[in-house]
mmCIF file with all atom_site columns, C-alpha atoms in Angstrom:
data_model
loop_
_atom_site.group_PDB
_atom_site.id
_atom_site.type_symbol
_atom_site.label_atom_id
_atom_site.label_alt_id
_atom_site.label_comp_id
_atom_site.label_asym_id
_atom_site.label_entity_id
_atom_site.label_seq_id
_atom_site.pdbx_PDB_ins_code
_atom_site.Cartn_x
_atom_site.Cartn_y
_atom_site.Cartn_z
_atom_site.occupancy
_atom_site.B_iso_or_equiv
_atom_site.pdbx_formal_charge
_atom_site.auth_seq_id
_atom_site.auth_comp_id
_atom_site.auth_asym_id
_atom_site.auth_atom_id
_atom_site.pdbx_PDB_model_num
ATOM 1   C CA . MET V 1 1   ? -26.449 -26.032 -20.791 1.00 75.00 ? 383 MET V CA 1
ATOM 2   C CA . PRO V 1 2   ? -29.002 -28.332 -19.166 1.00 85.00 ? 384 PRO V CA 1
ATOM 3   C CA . ILE V 1 3   ? -31.194 -27.346 -16.249 1.00 92.00 ? 385 ILE V CA 1
ATOM 4   C CA . SER V 1 4   ? -29.597 -28.519 -13.013 1.00 93.00 ? 386 SER V CA 1
ATOM 5   C CA . ALA V 1 5   ? -31.174 -31.087 -10.728 1.00 96.00 ? 387 ALA V CA 1
ATOM 6   C CA . LEU V 1 6   ? -32.938 -29.662 -7.685  1.00 96.00 ? 388 LEU V CA 1
ATOM 7   C CA . ASP V 1 7   ? -30.296 -31.012 -5.291  1.00 97.00 ? 389 ASP V CA 1
ATOM 8   C CA . GLU V 1 8   ? -27.607 -29.233 -7.289  1.00 96.00 ? 390 GLU V CA 1
ATOM 9   C CA . VAL V 1 9   ? -29.590 -25.993 -7.191  1.00 97.00 ? 391 VAL V CA 1
ATOM 10  C CA . MET V 1 10  ? -29.986 -26.230 -3.417  1.00 97.00 ? 392 MET V CA 1
ATOM 11  C CA . SER V 1 11  ? -26.238 -26.715 -3.044  1.00 97.00 ? 393 SER V CA 1
ATOM 12  C CA . SER V 1 12  ? -25.419 -23.681 -5.201  1.00 95.00 ? 394 SER V CA 1
ATOM 13  C CA . GLY V 1 13  ? -23.336 -20.962 -3.571  1.00 95.00 ? 395 GLY V CA 1
ATOM 14  C CA . GLU V 1 14  ? -19.804 -19.709 -3.244  1.00 93.00 ? 396 GLU V CA 1
ATOM 15  C CA . ALA V 1 15  ? -16.909 -20.053 -0.849  1.00 95.00 ? 397 ALA V CA 1
ATOM 16  C CA . TYR V 1 16  ? -17.581 -18.300 2.448   1.00 96.00 ? 398 TYR V CA 1
ATOM 17  C CA . ARG V 1 17  ? -14.828 -15.769 3.188   1.00 95.00 ? 399 ARG V CA 1
ATOM 18  C CA . PRO V 1 18  ? -15.237 -14.467 6.753   1.00 95.00 ? 400 PRO V CA 1
ATOM 19  C CA . TRP V 1 19  ? -12.789 -11.611 6.208   1.00 96.00 ? 401 TRP V CA 1
ATOM 20  C CA . ASN V 1 20  ? -15.247 -10.053 3.753   1.00 96.00 ? 402 ASN V CA 1
ATOM 21  C CA . TRP V 1 21  ? -17.625 -9.533  6.672   1.00 97.00 ? 403 TRP V CA 1
ATOM 22  C CA . GLU V 1 22  ? -15.236 -8.223  9.332   1.00 96.00 ? 404 GLU V CA 1
ATOM 23  C CA . LYS V 1 23  ? -15.982 -4.570  8.517   1.00 97.00 ? 405 LYS V CA 1
ATOM 24  C CA . HIS V 1 24  ? -19.681 -5.259  9.029   1.00 97.00 ? 406 HIS V CA 1
ATOM 25  C CA . ARG V 1 25  ? -18.933 -6.816  12.427  1.00 97.00 ? 407 ARG V CA 1
ATOM 26  C CA . ASP V 1 26  ? -16.853 -3.815  13.502  1.00 97.00 ? 408 ASP V CA 1
ATOM 27  C CA . HIS V 1 27  ? -19.011 -1.117  11.922  1.00 96.00 ? 409 HIS V CA 1
ATOM 28  C CA . LYS V 1 28  ? -20.996 -0.430  15.121  1.00 93.00 ? 410 LYS V CA 1
ATOM 29  C CA . GLU V 1 29  ? -20.220 -0.620  18.818  1.00 91.00 ? 411 GLU V CA 1
ATOM 30  C CA . GLN V 1 30  ? -21.603 -4.157  19.013  1.00 94.00 ? 412 GLN V CA 1
ATOM 31  C CA . PRO V 1 31  ? -21.093 -6.936  16.457  1.00 97.00 ? 413 PRO V CA 1
ATOM 32  C CA . TYR V 1 32  ? -24.147 -7.876  14.426  1.00 97.00 ? 414 TYR V CA 1
ATOM 33  C CA . PRO V 1 33  ? -26.202 -10.896 15.558  1.00 97.00 ? 415 PRO V CA 1
ATOM 34  C CA . TYR V 1 34  ? -24.918 -14.346 14.642  1.00 97.00 ? 416 TYR V CA 1
ATOM 35  C CA . TRP V 1 35  ? -21.597 -12.966 13.370  1.00 96.00 ? 417 TRP V CA 1
ATOM 36  C CA . ASN V 1 36  ? -19.722 -15.756 15.157  1.00 95.00 ? 418 ASN V CA 1
ATOM 37  C CA . THR V 1 37  ? -21.878 -18.666 13.961  1.00 94.00 ? 419 THR V CA 1
ATOM 38  C CA . TYR V 1 38  ? -20.175 -19.127 10.586  1.00 92.00 ? 420 TYR V CA 1
ATOM 39  C CA . PRO V 1 39  ? -16.639 -20.323 11.505  1.00 84.00 ? 421 PRO V CA 1
ATOM 40  C CA . GLY V 1 40  ? -15.542 -23.390 9.593   1.00 86.00 ? 422 GLY V CA 1
ATOM 41  C CA . LEU V 1 41  ? -18.164 -22.927 6.905   1.00 92.00 ? 423 LEU V CA 1
ATOM 42  C CA . ALA V 1 42  ? -16.441 -23.586 3.577   1.00 94.00 ? 424 ALA V CA 1
ATOM 43  C CA . ARG V 1 43  ? -19.404 -22.670 1.363   1.00 96.00 ? 425 ARG V CA 1
ATOM 44  C CA . LEU V 1 44  ? -22.643 -20.838 1.988   1.00 97.00 ? 426 LEU V CA 1
ATOM 45  C CA . GLU V 1 45  ? -25.308 -22.631 -0.043  1.00 98.00 ? 427 GLU V CA 1
ATOM 46  C CA . ARG V 1 46  ? -28.990 -22.101 -0.741  1.00 98.00 ? 428 ARG V CA 1
ATOM 47  C CA . ARG V 1 47  ? -29.952 -24.924 1.581   1.00 98.00 ? 429 ARG V CA 1
ATOM 48  C CA . HIS V 1 48  ? -27.995 -23.266 4.414   1.00 97.00 ? 430 HIS V CA 1
ATOM 49  C CA . VAL V 1 49  ? -29.942 -20.032 3.987   1.00 98.00 ? 431 VAL V CA 1
ATOM 50  C CA . PHE V 1 50  ? -33.272 -21.851 4.131   1.00 98.00 ? 432 PHE V CA 1
ATOM 51  C CA . ALA V 1 51  ? -32.119 -23.647 7.283   1.00 97.00 ? 433 ALA V CA 1
ATOM 52  C CA . ASP V 1 52  ? -31.020 -20.345 8.829   1.00 97.00 ? 434 ASP V CA 1
ATOM 53  C CA . PHE V 1 53  ? -34.434 -18.775 8.139   1.00 98.00 ? 435 PHE V CA 1
ATOM 54  C CA . ALA V 1 54  ? -36.006 -21.765 9.880   1.00 96.00 ? 436 ALA V CA 1
ATOM 55  C CA . THR V 1 55  ? -33.711 -21.196 12.868  1.00 95.00 ? 437 THR V CA 1
ATOM 56  C CA . SER V 1 56  ? -34.173 -17.431 13.080  1.00 97.00 ? 438 SER V CA 1
ATOM 57  C CA . PRO V 1 57  ? -35.564 -14.800 10.683  1.00 97.00 ? 439 PRO V CA 1
ATOM 58  C CA . THR V 1 58  ? -32.660 -12.546 11.650  1.00 98.00 ? 440 THR V CA 1
ATOM 59  C CA . LYS V 1 59  ? -30.056 -15.148 10.806  1.00 98.00 ? 441 LYS V CA 1
ATOM 60  C CA . GLY V 1 60  ? -31.972 -15.917 7.622   1.00 98.00 ? 442 GLY V CA 1
ATOM 61  C CA . VAL V 1 61  ? -31.832 -12.284 6.491   1.00 98.00 ? 443 VAL V CA 1
ATOM 62  C CA . ILE V 1 62  ? -28.098 -12.101 7.259   1.00 98.00 ? 444 ILE V CA 1
ATOM 63  C CA . SER V 1 63  ? -27.336 -15.359 5.457   1.00 98.00 ? 445 SER V CA 1
ATOM 64  C CA . ALA V 1 64  ? -29.428 -14.394 2.428   1.00 98.00 ? 446 ALA V CA 1
ATOM 65  C CA . ILE V 1 65  ? -27.383 -11.201 2.047   1.00 98.00 ? 447 ILE V CA 1
ATOM 66  C CA . LYS V 1 66  ? -24.121 -13.082 2.544   1.00 98.00 ? 448 LYS V CA 1
ATOM 67  C CA . TRP V 1 67  ? -25.144 -15.722 0.013   1.00 97.00 ? 449 TRP V CA 1
ATOM 68  C CA . GLY V 1 68  ? -26.097 -13.141 -2.565  1.00 96.00 ? 450 GLY V CA 1
ATOM 69  C CA . TYR V 1 69  ? -23.066 -10.902 -2.069  1.00 96.00 ? 451 TYR V CA 1
ATOM 70  C CA . PRO V 1 70  ? -20.114 -13.111 -1.081  1.00 96.00 ? 452 PRO V CA 1
ATOM 71  C CA . LYS V 1 71  ? -17.644 -10.238 -1.550  1.00 95.00 ? 453 LYS V CA 1
ATOM 72  C CA . GLY V 1 72  ? -19.351 -8.330  1.257   1.00 96.00 ? 454 GLY V CA 1
ATOM 73  C CA . GLY V 1 73  ? -20.840 -5.483  -0.730  1.00 95.00 ? 455 GLY V CA 1
ATOM 74  C CA . LEU V 1 74  ? -22.049 -4.065  -4.009  1.00 89.00 ? 456 LEU V CA 1
ATOM 75  C CA . PRO V 1 75  ? -19.906 -2.699  -6.834  1.00 83.00 ? 457 PRO V CA 1
ATOM 76  C CA . GLY V 1 76  ? -18.381 0.624   -5.923  1.00 84.00 ? 458 GLY V CA 1
ATOM 77  C CA . GLY V 1 77  ? -17.595 -0.381  -2.354  1.00 85.00 ? 459 GLY V CA 1
ATOM 78  C CA . ARG V 1 78  ? -21.131 -0.048  -0.997  1.00 93.00 ? 460 ARG V CA 1
ATOM 79  C CA . TRP V 1 79  ? -21.632 -2.216  2.075   1.00 96.00 ? 461 TRP V CA 1
ATOM 80  C CA . LYS V 1 80  ? -22.865 -0.147  5.036   1.00 96.00 ? 462 LYS V CA 1
ATOM 81  C CA . MET V 1 81  ? -26.521 -0.727  4.167   1.00 96.00 ? 463 MET V CA 1
ATOM 82  C CA . PHE V 1 82  ? -25.865 -4.455  4.691   1.00 97.00 ? 464 PHE V CA 1
ATOM 83  C CA . SER V 1 83  ? -24.355 -3.758  8.101   1.00 97.00 ? 465 SER V CA 1
ATOM 84  C CA . THR V 1 84  ? -27.413 -1.695  9.006   1.00 97.00 ? 466 THR V CA 1
ATOM 85  C CA . THR V 1 85  ? -29.739 -4.449  7.777   1.00 97.00 ? 467 THR V CA 1
ATOM 86  C CA . PHE V 1 86  ? -27.952 -7.050  9.891   1.00 98.00 ? 468 PHE V CA 1
ATOM 87  C CA . ARG V 1 87  ? -28.766 -5.039  13.032  1.00 97.00 ? 469 ARG V CA 1
ATOM 88  C CA . SER V 1 88  ? -32.042 -3.244  12.404  1.00 97.00 ? 470 SER V CA 1
ATOM 89  C CA . GLY V 1 89  ? -34.585 -6.052  12.380  1.00 98.00 ? 471 GLY V CA 1
ATOM 90  C CA . ALA V 1 90  ? -36.599 -4.070  9.815   1.00 98.00 ? 472 ALA V CA 1
ATOM 91  C CA . PHE V 1 91  ? -36.731 -6.751  7.146   1.00 98.00 ? 473 PHE V CA 1
ATOM 92  C CA . GLU V 1 92  ? -37.688 -9.409  9.672   1.00 98.00 ? 474 GLU V CA 1
ATOM 93  C CA . ALA V 1 93  ? -40.576 -7.214  10.829  1.00 98.00 ? 475 ALA V CA 1
ATOM 94  C CA . LYS V 1 94  ? -41.726 -6.497  7.284   1.00 98.00 ? 476 LYS V CA 1
ATOM 95  C CA . ILE V 1 95  ? -41.558 -10.171 6.305   1.00 98.00 ? 477 ILE V CA 1
ATOM 96  C CA . ALA V 1 96  ? -43.644 -11.073 9.359   1.00 98.00 ? 478 ALA V CA 1
ATOM 97  C CA . GLU V 1 97  ? -46.158 -8.364  8.415   1.00 98.00 ? 479 GLU V CA 1
ATOM 98  C CA . LEU V 1 98  ? -46.403 -9.655  4.850   1.00 98.00 ? 480 LEU V CA 1
ATOM 99  C CA . ARG V 1 99  ? -47.007 -13.190 6.095   1.00 96.00 ? 481 ARG V CA 1
ATOM 100 C CA . ARG V 1 100 ? -50.063 -11.901 7.970   1.00 96.00 ? 482 ARG V CA 1
ATOM 101 C CA . GLN V 1 101 ? -51.567 -10.383 4.819   1.00 95.00 ? 483 GLN V CA 1
ATOM 102 C CA . PRO V 1 102 ? -53.135 -13.043 2.594   1.00 86.00 ? 484 PRO V CA 1
ATOM 103 C CA . ASP V 1 103 ? -53.548 -12.765 -1.158  1.00 93.00 ? 485 ASP V CA 1
ATOM 104 C CA . LEU V 1 104 ? -50.924 -10.099 -1.825  1.00 98.00 ? 486 LEU V CA 1
ATOM 105 C CA . SER V 1 105 ? -49.690 -9.610  -5.360  1.00 98.00 ? 487 SER V CA 1
ATOM 106 C CA . ALA V 1 106 ? -46.030 -9.959  -6.245  1.00 98.00 ? 488 ALA V CA 1
ATOM 107 C CA . VAL V 1 107 ? -45.932 -6.217  -6.956  1.00 98.00 ? 489 VAL V CA 1
ATOM 108 C CA . GLU V 1 108 ? -47.243 -5.452  -3.469  1.00 98.00 ? 490 GLU V CA 1
ATOM 109 C CA . ILE V 1 109 ? -44.699 -7.755  -1.814  1.00 98.00 ? 491 ILE V CA 1
ATOM 110 C CA . ILE V 1 110 ? -41.603 -6.533  -3.671  1.00 98.00 ? 492 ILE V CA 1
ATOM 111 C CA . THR V 1 111 ? -42.644 -2.881  -3.408  1.00 98.00 ? 493 THR V CA 1
ATOM 112 C CA . ALA V 1 112 ? -43.107 -3.212  0.352   1.00 98.00 ? 494 ALA V CA 1
ATOM 113 C CA . LEU V 1 113 ? -39.701 -4.861  0.773   1.00 98.00 ? 495 LEU V CA 1
ATOM 114 C CA . ASN V 1 114 ? -37.988 -2.303  -1.460  1.00 98.00 ? 496 ASN V CA 1
ATOM 115 C CA . ALA V 1 115 ? -39.221 0.470   0.852   1.00 98.00 ? 497 ALA V CA 1
ATOM 116 C CA . VAL V 1 116 ? -37.553 -0.959  3.970   1.00 98.00 ? 498 VAL V CA 1
ATOM 117 C CA . GLN V 1 117 ? -33.861 -0.040  3.676   1.00 96.00 ? 499 GLN V CA 1
ATOM 118 C CA . PRO V 1 118 ? -32.261 2.585   1.406   1.00 95.00 ? 500 PRO V CA 1
ATOM 119 C CA . GLY V 1 119 ? -29.818 0.970   -1.005  1.00 94.00 ? 501 GLY V CA 1
ATOM 120 C CA . ILE V 1 120 ? -31.360 -2.495  -0.807  1.00 96.00 ? 502 ILE V CA 1
ATOM 121 C CA . LYS V 1 121 ? -33.710 -3.088  -3.696  1.00 97.00 ? 503 LYS V CA 1
ATOM 122 C CA . THR V 1 122 ? -35.080 -5.832  -5.955  1.00 98.00 ? 504 THR V CA 1
ATOM 123 C CA . ALA V 1 123 ? -31.947 -7.943  -6.468  1.00 96.00 ? 505 ALA V CA 1
ATOM 124 C CA . SER V 1 124 ? -31.628 -8.246  -2.683  1.00 97.00 ? 506 SER V CA 1
ATOM 125 C CA . THR V 1 125 ? -35.249 -8.053  -1.561  1.00 98.00 ? 507 THR V CA 1
ATOM 126 C CA . SER V 1 126 ? -36.356 -10.758 -3.985  1.00 98.00 ? 508 SER V CA 1
ATOM 127 C CA . LYS V 1 127 ? -33.739 -13.009 -2.398  1.00 98.00 ? 509 LYS V CA 1
ATOM 128 C CA . LEU V 1 128 ? -35.208 -12.258 1.024   1.00 98.00 ? 510 LEU V CA 1
ATOM 129 C CA . ALA V 1 129 ? -38.739 -12.960 -0.241  1.00 98.00 ? 511 ALA V CA 1
ATOM 130 C CA . TYR V 1 130 ? -37.563 -16.224 -1.812  1.00 98.00 ? 512 TYR V CA 1
ATOM 131 C CA . PHE V 1 131 ? -35.623 -17.541 1.158   1.00 98.00 ? 513 PHE V CA 1
ATOM 132 C CA . ALA V 1 132 ? -38.368 -16.436 3.575   1.00 98.00 ? 514 ALA V CA 1
ATOM 133 C CA . GLY V 1 133 ? -40.800 -18.552 1.559   1.00 98.00 ? 515 GLY V CA 1
ATOM 134 C CA . LEU V 1 134 ? -43.203 -15.736 0.748   1.00 98.00 ? 516 LEU V CA 1
ATOM 135 C CA . THR V 1 135 ? -45.904 -16.574 -1.771  1.00 97.00 ? 517 THR V CA 1
ATOM 136 C CA . ALA V 1 136 ? -47.752 -14.083 -3.947  1.00 98.00 ? 518 ALA V CA 1
ATOM 137 C CA . ARG V 1 137 ? -50.986 -14.537 -5.888  1.00 97.00 ? 519 ARG V CA 1
ATOM 138 C CA . GLU V 1 138 ? -48.858 -15.304 -8.942  1.00 97.00 ? 520 GLU V CA 1
ATOM 139 C CA . GLY V 1 139 ? -46.829 -18.004 -7.220  1.00 97.00 ? 521 GLY V CA 1
ATOM 140 C CA . GLN V 1 140 ? -43.794 -18.487 -4.987  1.00 97.00 ? 522 GLN V CA 1
ATOM 141 C CA . CYS V 1 141 ? -41.560 -15.425 -4.748  1.00 98.00 ? 523 CYS V CA 1
ATOM 142 C CA . MET V 1 142 ? -38.329 -15.992 -6.649  1.00 98.00 ? 524 MET V CA 1
ATOM 143 C CA . ILE V 1 143 ? -34.965 -14.256 -7.090  1.00 98.00 ? 525 ILE V CA 1
ATOM 144 C CA . TYR V 1 144 ? -35.229 -11.475 -9.680  1.00 97.00 ? 526 TYR V CA 1
ATOM 145 C CA . ASP V 1 145 ? -31.877 -9.859  -10.357 1.00 94.00 ? 527 ASP V CA 1
ATOM 146 C CA . ALA V 1 146 ? -29.985 -8.365  -13.279 1.00 91.00 ? 528 ALA V CA 1
ATOM 147 C CA . MET V 1 147 ? -28.504 -11.725 -14.285 1.00 91.00 ? 529 MET V CA 1
ATOM 148 C CA . VAL V 1 148 ? -31.856 -13.417 -14.863 1.00 94.00 ? 530 VAL V CA 1
ATOM 149 C CA . ARG V 1 149 ? -33.239 -10.330 -16.580 1.00 93.00 ? 531 ARG V CA 1
ATOM 150 C CA . ARG V 1 150 ? -30.221 -10.283 -18.883 1.00 91.00 ? 532 ARG V CA 1
ATOM 151 C CA . ALA V 1 151 ? -30.811 -13.935 -19.777 1.00 92.00 ? 533 ALA V CA 1
ATOM 152 C CA . ILE V 1 152 ? -34.492 -13.293 -20.465 1.00 93.00 ? 534 ILE V CA 1
ATOM 153 C CA . SER V 1 153 ? -33.648 -10.335 -22.696 1.00 90.00 ? 535 SER V CA 1
ATOM 154 C CA . VAL V 1 154 ? -31.417 -12.363 -25.041 1.00 87.00 ? 536 VAL V CA 1
ATOM 155 C CA . ARG V 1 155 ? -33.622 -15.461 -25.257 1.00 88.00 ? 537 ARG V CA 1
ATOM 156 C CA . ASN V 1 156 ? -36.888 -16.135 -27.052 1.00 89.00 ? 538 ASN V CA 1
ATOM 157 C CA . ASP V 1 157 ? -38.782 -18.133 -24.444 1.00 93.00 ? 539 ASP V CA 1
ATOM 158 C CA . PRO V 1 158 ? -42.506 -17.605 -25.123 1.00 95.00 ? 540 PRO V CA 1
ATOM 159 C CA . GLU V 1 159 ? -43.253 -17.522 -21.399 1.00 97.00 ? 541 GLU V CA 1
ATOM 160 C CA . PHE V 1 160 ? -41.355 -14.239 -21.092 1.00 95.00 ? 542 PHE V CA 1
ATOM 161 C CA . ALA V 1 161 ? -42.450 -12.591 -24.343 1.00 94.00 ? 543 ALA V CA 1
ATOM 162 C CA . GLY V 1 162 ? -44.431 -9.848  -22.606 1.00 92.00 ? 544 GLY V CA 1
ATOM 163 C CA . LEU V 1 163 ? -41.681 -9.152  -20.101 1.00 92.00 ? 545 LEU V CA 1
ATOM 164 C CA . ARG V 1 164 ? -38.997 -9.126  -22.780 1.00 89.00 ? 546 ARG V CA 1
ATOM 165 C CA . ALA V 1 165 ? -41.004 -6.616  -24.819 1.00 88.00 ? 547 ALA V CA 1
ATOM 166 C CA . MET V 1 166 ? -40.820 -4.189  -21.896 1.00 86.00 ? 548 MET V CA 1
ATOM 167 C CA . MET V 1 167 ? -37.059 -4.433  -21.547 1.00 85.00 ? 549 MET V CA 1
ATOM 168 C CA . PRO V 1 168 ? -35.032 -1.476  -22.809 1.00 75.00 ? 550 PRO V CA 1
ATOM 169 C CA . VAL V 1 169 ? -31.467 -1.749  -24.080 1.00 70.00 ? 551 VAL V CA 1
ATOM 170 C CA . ARG V 1 170 ? -30.283 -1.408  -20.497 1.00 75.00 ? 552 ARG V CA 1
ATOM 171 C CA . ASP V 1 171 ? -31.792 -2.960  -17.390 1.00 86.00 ? 553 ASP V CA 1
ATOM 172 C CA . LEU V 1 172 ? -35.266 -2.189  -16.089 1.00 92.00 ? 554 LEU V CA 1
ATOM 173 C CA . SER V 1 173 ? -35.756 0.755   -13.762 1.00 93.00 ? 555 SER V CA 1
ATOM 174 C CA . LEU V 1 174 ? -36.767 0.094   -10.162 1.00 95.00 ? 556 LEU V CA 1
ATOM 175 C CA . ASP V 1 175 ? -40.402 0.897   -10.940 1.00 96.00 ? 557 ASP V CA 1
ATOM 176 C CA . GLN V 1 176 ? -40.299 -1.493  -13.907 1.00 95.00 ? 558 GLN V CA 1
ATOM 177 C CA . GLN V 1 177 ? -38.689 -4.223  -11.813 1.00 96.00 ? 559 GLN V CA 1
ATOM 178 C CA . GLN V 1 178 ? -41.488 -3.927  -9.290  1.00 97.00 ? 560 GLN V CA 1
ATOM 179 C CA . ALA V 1 179 ? -44.211 -3.760  -11.939 1.00 96.00 ? 561 ALA V CA 1
ATOM 180 C CA . THR V 1 180 ? -42.927 -6.894  -13.741 1.00 96.00 ? 562 THR V CA 1
ATOM 181 C CA . TYR V 1 181 ? -42.203 -9.088  -10.729 1.00 98.00 ? 563 TYR V CA 1
ATOM 182 C CA . GLY V 1 182 ? -45.532 -10.902 -11.056 1.00 97.00 ? 564 GLY V CA 1
ATOM 183 C CA . ASP V 1 183 ? -44.998 -11.429 -14.798 1.00 97.00 ? 565 ASP V CA 1
ATOM 184 C CA . TYR V 1 184 ? -41.586 -12.903 -14.013 1.00 98.00 ? 566 TYR V CA 1
ATOM 185 C CA . ILE V 1 185 ? -43.003 -15.336 -11.451 1.00 98.00 ? 567 ILE V CA 1
ATOM 186 C CA . ARG V 1 186 ? -45.752 -16.434 -13.848 1.00 98.00 ? 568 ARG V CA 1
ATOM 187 C CA . GLY V 1 187 ? -43.144 -16.890 -16.575 1.00 98.00 ? 569 GLY V CA 1
ATOM 188 C CA . LEU V 1 188 ? -41.009 -19.107 -14.363 1.00 98.00 ? 570 LEU V CA 1
ATOM 189 C CA . GLU V 1 189 ? -44.013 -21.239 -13.472 1.00 98.00 ? 571 GLU V CA 1
ATOM 190 C CA . ALA V 1 190 ? -45.005 -21.609 -17.123 1.00 97.00 ? 572 ALA V CA 1
ATOM 191 C CA . MET V 1 191 ? -41.484 -22.415 -18.311 1.00 97.00 ? 573 MET V CA 1
ATOM 192 C CA . ALA V 1 192 ? -41.105 -24.966 -15.514 1.00 97.00 ? 574 ALA V CA 1
ATOM 193 C CA . ARG V 1 193 ? -44.266 -26.705 -16.710 1.00 97.00 ? 575 ARG V CA 1
ATOM 194 C CA . ARG V 1 194 ? -42.982 -26.762 -20.284 1.00 96.00 ? 576 ARG V CA 1
ATOM 195 C CA . CYS V 1 195 ? -39.604 -28.153 -19.231 1.00 95.00 ? 577 CYS V CA 1
ATOM 196 C CA . GLY V 1 196 ? -40.972 -30.609 -16.662 1.00 96.00 ? 578 GLY V CA 1
ATOM 197 C CA . THR V 1 197 ? -39.039 -29.011 -13.826 1.00 97.00 ? 579 THR V CA 1
ATOM 198 C CA . THR V 1 198 ? -39.561 -26.449 -11.027 1.00 98.00 ? 580 THR V CA 1
ATOM 199 C CA . PRO V 1 199 ? -39.519 -22.627 -11.043 1.00 98.00 ? 581 PRO V CA 1
ATOM 200 C CA . VAL V 1 200 ? -36.418 -22.456 -8.858  1.00 98.00 ? 582 VAL V CA 1
ATOM 201 C CA . GLN V 1 201 ? -34.518 -24.693 -11.288 1.00 97.00 ? 583 GLN V CA 1
ATOM 202 C CA . VAL V 1 202 ? -35.495 -22.392 -14.147 1.00 97.00 ? 584 VAL V CA 1
ATOM 203 C CA . GLU V 1 203 ? -34.413 -19.326 -12.155 1.00 96.00 ? 585 GLU V CA 1
ATOM 204 C CA . HIS V 1 204 ? -31.049 -20.948 -11.374 1.00 95.00 ? 586 HIS V CA 1
ATOM 205 C CA . TRP V 1 205 ? -30.617 -21.885 -15.037 1.00 94.00 ? 587 TRP V CA 1
ATOM 206 C CA . LEU V 1 206 ? -31.370 -18.336 -16.203 1.00 94.00 ? 588 LEU V CA 1
ATOM 207 C CA . PHE V 1 207 ? -28.841 -16.993 -13.716 1.00 93.00 ? 589 PHE V CA 1
ATOM 208 C CA . SER V 1 208 ? -26.206 -19.474 -14.849 1.00 91.00 ? 590 SER V CA 1
ATOM 209 C CA . ILE V 1 209 ? -26.339 -19.023 -18.596 1.00 86.00 ? 591 ILE V CA 1
ATOM 210 C CA . ARG V 1 210 ? -24.379 -16.326 -20.382 1.00 57.00 ? 592 ARG V CA 1
ATOM 211 C CA . GLN V 1 211 ? -24.615 -14.777 -23.813 1.00 40.00 ? 593 GLN V CA 1
ATOM 212 C CA . ASN V 1 212 ? -22.713 -17.753 -25.268 1.00 42.00 ? 594 ASN V CA 1
ATOM 213 C CA . GLY V 1 213 ? -25.321 -20.461 -25.718 1.00 51.00 ? 595 GLY V CA 1
ATOM 214 C CA . ALA V 1 214 ? -28.139 -18.396 -24.249 1.00 50.00 ? 596 ALA V CA 1
ATOM 215 C CA . HIS V 1 215 ? -30.430 -19.289 -27.133 1.00 51.00 ? 597 HIS V CA 1
ATOM 216 C CA . GLU V 1 216 ? -30.214 -23.026 -26.545 1.00 55.00 ? 598 GLU V CA 1
ATOM 217 C CA . ILE V 1 217 ? -33.446 -24.741 -25.507 1.00 52.00 ? 599 ILE V CA 1
ATOM 218 C CA . PRO V 1 218 ? -32.992 -26.182 -21.979 1.00 55.00 ? 600 PRO V CA 1
#
């Protein structure tokens, strides 16, 4: 499958189902911030999350979680850590702190974010780093979840040869995810140069492909 145009990537997302977030609203005595600002939204797209971060870091964090987990939680029925995140302000504070620290490595950024909230790790925190516009020494922070790692593991792209060599039969451990985040960002940048596109388009393409056709050259 071809790499999508940037406009198509920015419009990527899923249908917004408000009922998936009612338990988060009612979890505490007070609803979470901005809970009532989504009515009438048919789809929550990447561009919406960027706009929400520009409006408010809190709304940006909430929208990034909602965009990444449209069903309202993780497999196994885990969702309360999202409700806590919506209310705590901890990720907003950490993101602001990271912005004030120049020349951080990708490992330092993702490790710091992974330490904020129990149960919320690389798949989620890399989304927050990406939508918040954080930049590491290696390049712009990008989404690094199991789907892109799975695509990397079954392909032969030279830009990810070192990362692929570290991948076991199953997914990387948390420590390995953190340790390889910079390698992943550098790989995206290099593959984007080879393909004449942008790192975010490569990331979206890796997420989108499946085992069938995964060895095609984009």
